[in-house]
Amino acid sequence: MNESTGHPQPDATQNSISTEPPSVDSETRDDVVFESPRSIAPVAQLSTRGLFLALAAVCLFPLITLSAYAIIFGKASEHQLPVNVIVDRRPLPTFDGEKQILEDVVVIENEADFAIPNVTVNLNGQYFLYQDKPLEIGETLVVRQAAFATKSSQRWVPGRYRLTDITVTGKLPSGARGVTEVQY
């Protein structure tokens, strides 16, 4: 015991440094030397079933939400646009105005008791035409099929393609978009 501090004095054998490894059999020594490092990463807490259910919920939630929204509030095509759409051949004046030529046309007649602004017509979902001025009450719009073009300005050629459907959209007085689709 140390007389000045009152603490026990360590053995001389405890302070000496030994260069010899402790006596351990060779199998235990290999395990100590080749022990895999301990991971500090979090351990997986989600089972396979839990992971599947979580992914299914993440994928199905938007689909169910959008379906419910469409059922409750209705689709845009449920707001019928009161127009009559006819595909016809009519004589139209030439560009110089002296003669008339028989051309393939799309005829749109407003059957509503209000003017329809923002009228857009498309053929086969690819060829579009936008009418700047509103379609007035009882007004008939006669448009050459050759006037329709894609977004990349490729023109519709009557007779080259089969006309399968015409979609006419316009703004209703409620502010909703009205749609009329005609299938051929």
Short mmCIF file of C-alpha atoms in Angstrom, two decimals:
data_model
loop_
_atom_site.label_atom_id
_atom_site.label_comp_id
_atom_site.label_asym_id
_atom_site.label_seq_id
_atom_site.Cartn_x
_atom_site.Cartn_y
_atom_site.Cartn_z
CA MET A 1 0.00 0.00 0.00
CA ASN A 2 1.23 3.44 -0.82
CA GLU A 3 1.77 5.31 2.35
CA SER A 4 1.35 8.84 0.98
CA THR A 5 -1.93 8.29 -0.86
CA GLY A 6 -3.42 5.34 0.92
CA HIS A 7 -4.04 3.44 -2.30
CA PRO A 8 -2.88 -0.05 -2.94
CA GLN A 9 0.30 -0.26 -4.95
CA PRO A 10 0.15 -2.30 -8.20
CA ASP A 11 2.14 -5.43 -8.60
CA ALA A 12 5.34 -5.30 -10.54
CA THR A 13 4.03 -8.12 -12.69
CA GLN A 14 1.04 -5.99 -13.77
CA ASN A 15 3.25 -3.12 -14.96
CA SER A 16 5.59 -5.21 -17.03
CA ILE A 17 4.93 -5.50 -20.75
CA SER A 18 4.98 -8.99 -22.13
CA THR A 19 6.06 -9.61 -25.69
CA GLU A 20 4.71 -13.11 -25.74
CA PRO A 21 1.11 -13.58 -26.88
CA PRO A 22 -1.21 -15.13 -24.38
CA SER A 23 -1.46 -18.84 -24.65
CA VAL A 24 -4.48 -19.46 -26.90
CA ASP A 25 -5.08 -22.44 -29.12
CA SER A 26 -4.71 -21.85 -32.89
CA GLU A 27 -8.45 -22.16 -33.74
CA THR A 28 -9.46 -19.38 -31.35
CA ARG A 29 -6.59 -17.22 -32.54
CA ASP A 30 -7.81 -17.46 -36.20
CA ASP A 31 -11.31 -16.39 -35.14
CA VAL A 32 -9.94 -13.36 -33.37
CA VAL A 33 -7.68 -12.35 -36.24
CA PHE A 34 -10.30 -12.88 -39.02
CA GLU A 35 -13.34 -11.58 -37.21
CA SER A 36 -15.59 -9.62 -39.58
CA PRO A 37 -15.89 -5.93 -38.76
CA ARG A 38 -18.91 -4.86 -36.80
CA SER A 39 -21.43 -2.88 -38.84
CA ILE A 40 -22.66 0.46 -37.62
CA ALA A 41 -25.45 0.57 -40.25
CA PRO A 42 -29.03 0.29 -39.06
CA VAL A 43 -30.46 -3.17 -39.05
CA ALA A 44 -33.39 -3.91 -41.37
CA GLN A 45 -36.57 -3.63 -39.34
CA LEU A 46 -39.11 -4.33 -42.10
CA SER A 47 -40.11 -7.85 -42.99
CA THR A 48 -40.63 -8.97 -46.57
CA ARG A 49 -44.39 -8.83 -46.11
CA GLY A 50 -44.16 -5.35 -44.61
CA LEU A 51 -42.00 -4.12 -47.50
CA PHE A 52 -44.47 -5.54 -50.03
CA LEU A 53 -47.42 -3.90 -48.27
CA ALA A 54 -45.60 -0.56 -48.04
CA LEU A 55 -44.73 -0.58 -51.75
CA ALA A 56 -48.25 -1.66 -52.69
CA ALA A 57 -49.70 1.20 -50.63
CA VAL A 58 -47.36 3.74 -52.23
CA CYS A 59 -48.28 2.54 -55.73
CA LEU A 60 -52.00 2.06 -55.19
CA PHE A 61 -52.73 5.21 -53.18
CA PRO A 62 -52.41 7.66 -56.13
CA LEU A 63 -54.40 5.34 -58.39
CA ILE A 64 -57.23 5.00 -55.88
CA THR A 65 -57.21 8.74 -55.15
CA LEU A 66 -57.41 9.72 -58.83
CA SER A 67 -60.13 7.14 -59.49
CA ALA A 68 -62.19 8.46 -56.58
CA TYR A 69 -61.70 12.03 -57.84
CA ALA A 70 -62.91 11.03 -61.32
CA ILE A 71 -65.97 9.28 -59.87
CA ILE A 72 -66.91 12.12 -57.52
CA PHE A 73 -66.21 15.12 -59.77
CA GLY A 74 -66.68 13.45 -63.16
CA LYS A 75 -64.51 13.49 -66.24
CA ALA A 76 -64.25 16.43 -68.61
CA SER A 77 -66.05 14.47 -71.33
CA GLU A 78 -69.13 14.25 -69.09
CA HIS A 79 -69.70 17.97 -69.71
CA GLN A 80 -71.26 17.71 -73.14
CA LEU A 81 -70.60 20.59 -75.52
CA PRO A 82 -73.86 21.40 -77.36
CA VAL A 83 -72.57 21.36 -80.94
CA ASN A 84 -73.45 19.36 -84.03
CA VAL A 85 -70.46 17.96 -85.98
CA ILE A 86 -70.73 16.82 -89.61
CA VAL A 87 -68.10 15.67 -92.12
CA ASP A 88 -69.15 16.80 -95.60
CA ARG A 89 -68.02 17.88 -99.07
CA ARG A 90 -69.00 21.45 -99.90
CA PRO A 91 -68.10 23.95 -102.61
CA LEU A 92 -65.78 26.57 -101.16
CA PRO A 93 -64.32 29.62 -102.88
CA THR A 94 -60.73 29.45 -104.09
CA PHE A 95 -58.10 31.78 -102.66
CA ASP A 96 -58.63 34.34 -105.42
CA GLY A 97 -62.41 34.20 -104.82
CA GLU A 98 -63.33 33.77 -108.51
CA LYS A 99 -64.17 30.05 -108.52
CA GLN A 100 -65.46 27.39 -106.16
CA ILE A 101 -63.94 23.98 -105.55
CA LEU A 102 -65.60 20.97 -103.90
CA GLU A 103 -63.59 20.26 -100.73
CA ASP A 104 -63.73 17.92 -97.73
CA VAL A 105 -64.85 19.96 -94.72
CA VAL A 106 -65.78 19.67 -91.06
CA VAL A 107 -68.99 21.53 -90.18
CA ILE A 108 -69.55 22.58 -86.55
CA GLU A 109 -72.87 24.16 -85.58
CA ASN A 110 -73.49 25.80 -82.21
CA GLU A 111 -76.79 24.45 -80.84
CA ALA A 112 -76.46 26.18 -77.46
CA ASP A 113 -78.13 29.36 -76.27
CA PHE A 114 -74.74 30.90 -75.46
CA ALA A 115 -71.55 31.70 -77.36
CA ILE A 116 -68.78 29.10 -77.05
CA PRO A 117 -65.27 30.57 -76.61
CA ASN A 118 -61.98 28.68 -76.96
CA VAL A 119 -63.22 26.22 -79.58
CA THR A 120 -60.63 23.58 -80.43
CA VAL A 121 -61.20 20.81 -82.99
CA ASN A 122 -58.95 17.81 -83.52
CA LEU A 123 -59.01 15.01 -86.05
CA ASN A 124 -57.88 11.54 -84.96
CA GLY A 125 -56.32 13.08 -81.84
CA GLN A 126 -53.33 14.41 -83.82
CA TYR A 127 -54.44 17.20 -86.16
CA PHE A 128 -55.66 20.39 -84.46
CA LEU A 129 -57.41 23.64 -85.22
CA TYR A 130 -58.01 26.47 -82.75
CA GLN A 131 -60.78 29.02 -83.36
CA ASP A 132 -59.83 32.45 -81.97
CA LYS A 133 -63.24 34.04 -81.94
CA PRO A 134 -66.19 32.53 -80.04
CA LEU A 135 -68.72 30.40 -81.88
CA GLU A 136 -71.85 32.54 -81.61
CA ILE A 137 -75.40 31.28 -80.95
CA GLY A 138 -76.62 29.31 -83.99
CA GLU A 139 -73.40 30.01 -85.93
CA THR A 140 -72.03 27.35 -88.27
CA LEU A 141 -68.28 26.96 -88.68
CA VAL A 142 -67.17 25.33 -91.95
CA VAL A 143 -63.48 24.35 -91.95
CA ARG A 144 -61.45 22.76 -94.74
CA GLN A 145 -59.92 19.49 -93.55
CA ALA A 146 -56.65 20.62 -95.13
CA ALA A 147 -56.50 23.44 -92.53
CA PHE A 148 -55.80 20.98 -89.68
CA ALA A 149 -52.17 20.45 -88.66
CA THR A 150 -50.11 18.59 -86.07
CA LYS A 151 -48.05 20.36 -83.44
CA SER A 152 -45.08 20.07 -85.79
CA SER A 153 -47.09 21.80 -88.59
CA GLN A 154 -47.68 18.65 -90.64
CA ARG A 155 -50.94 19.15 -92.57
CA TRP A 156 -53.92 16.77 -92.77
CA VAL A 157 -54.34 15.46 -96.31
CA PRO A 158 -57.97 14.49 -96.98
CA GLY A 159 -58.23 11.01 -98.49
CA ARG A 160 -54.73 9.96 -97.42
CA TYR A 161 -55.77 9.11 -93.88
CA ARG A 162 -58.98 7.52 -92.66
CA LEU A 163 -60.95 9.89 -90.42
CA THR A 164 -61.84 7.89 -87.28
CA ASP A 165 -62.86 10.52 -84.74
CA ILE A 166 -63.42 14.24 -84.28
CA THR A 167 -63.22 15.92 -80.87
CA VAL A 168 -64.56 19.43 -80.33
CA THR A 169 -63.85 21.24 -77.06
CA GLY A 170 -64.98 24.62 -75.82
CA LYS A 171 -65.53 26.62 -72.66
CA LEU A 172 -68.96 26.37 -71.04
CA PRO A 173 -70.55 29.31 -69.14
CA SER A 174 -69.70 27.55 -65.84
CA GLY A 175 -66.01 27.74 -66.77
CA ALA A 176 -65.78 23.96 -67.26
CA ARG A 177 -64.51 22.50 -70.49
CA GLY A 178 -67.22 20.93 -72.64
CA VAL A 179 -66.33 18.06 -74.98
CA THR A 180 -68.12 16.46 -77.92
CA GLU A 181 -66.60 13.34 -79.49
CA VAL A 182 -67.82 11.89 -82.78
CA GLN A 183 -66.62 8.44 -83.89
CA TYR A 184 -66.61 7.31 -87.54
#
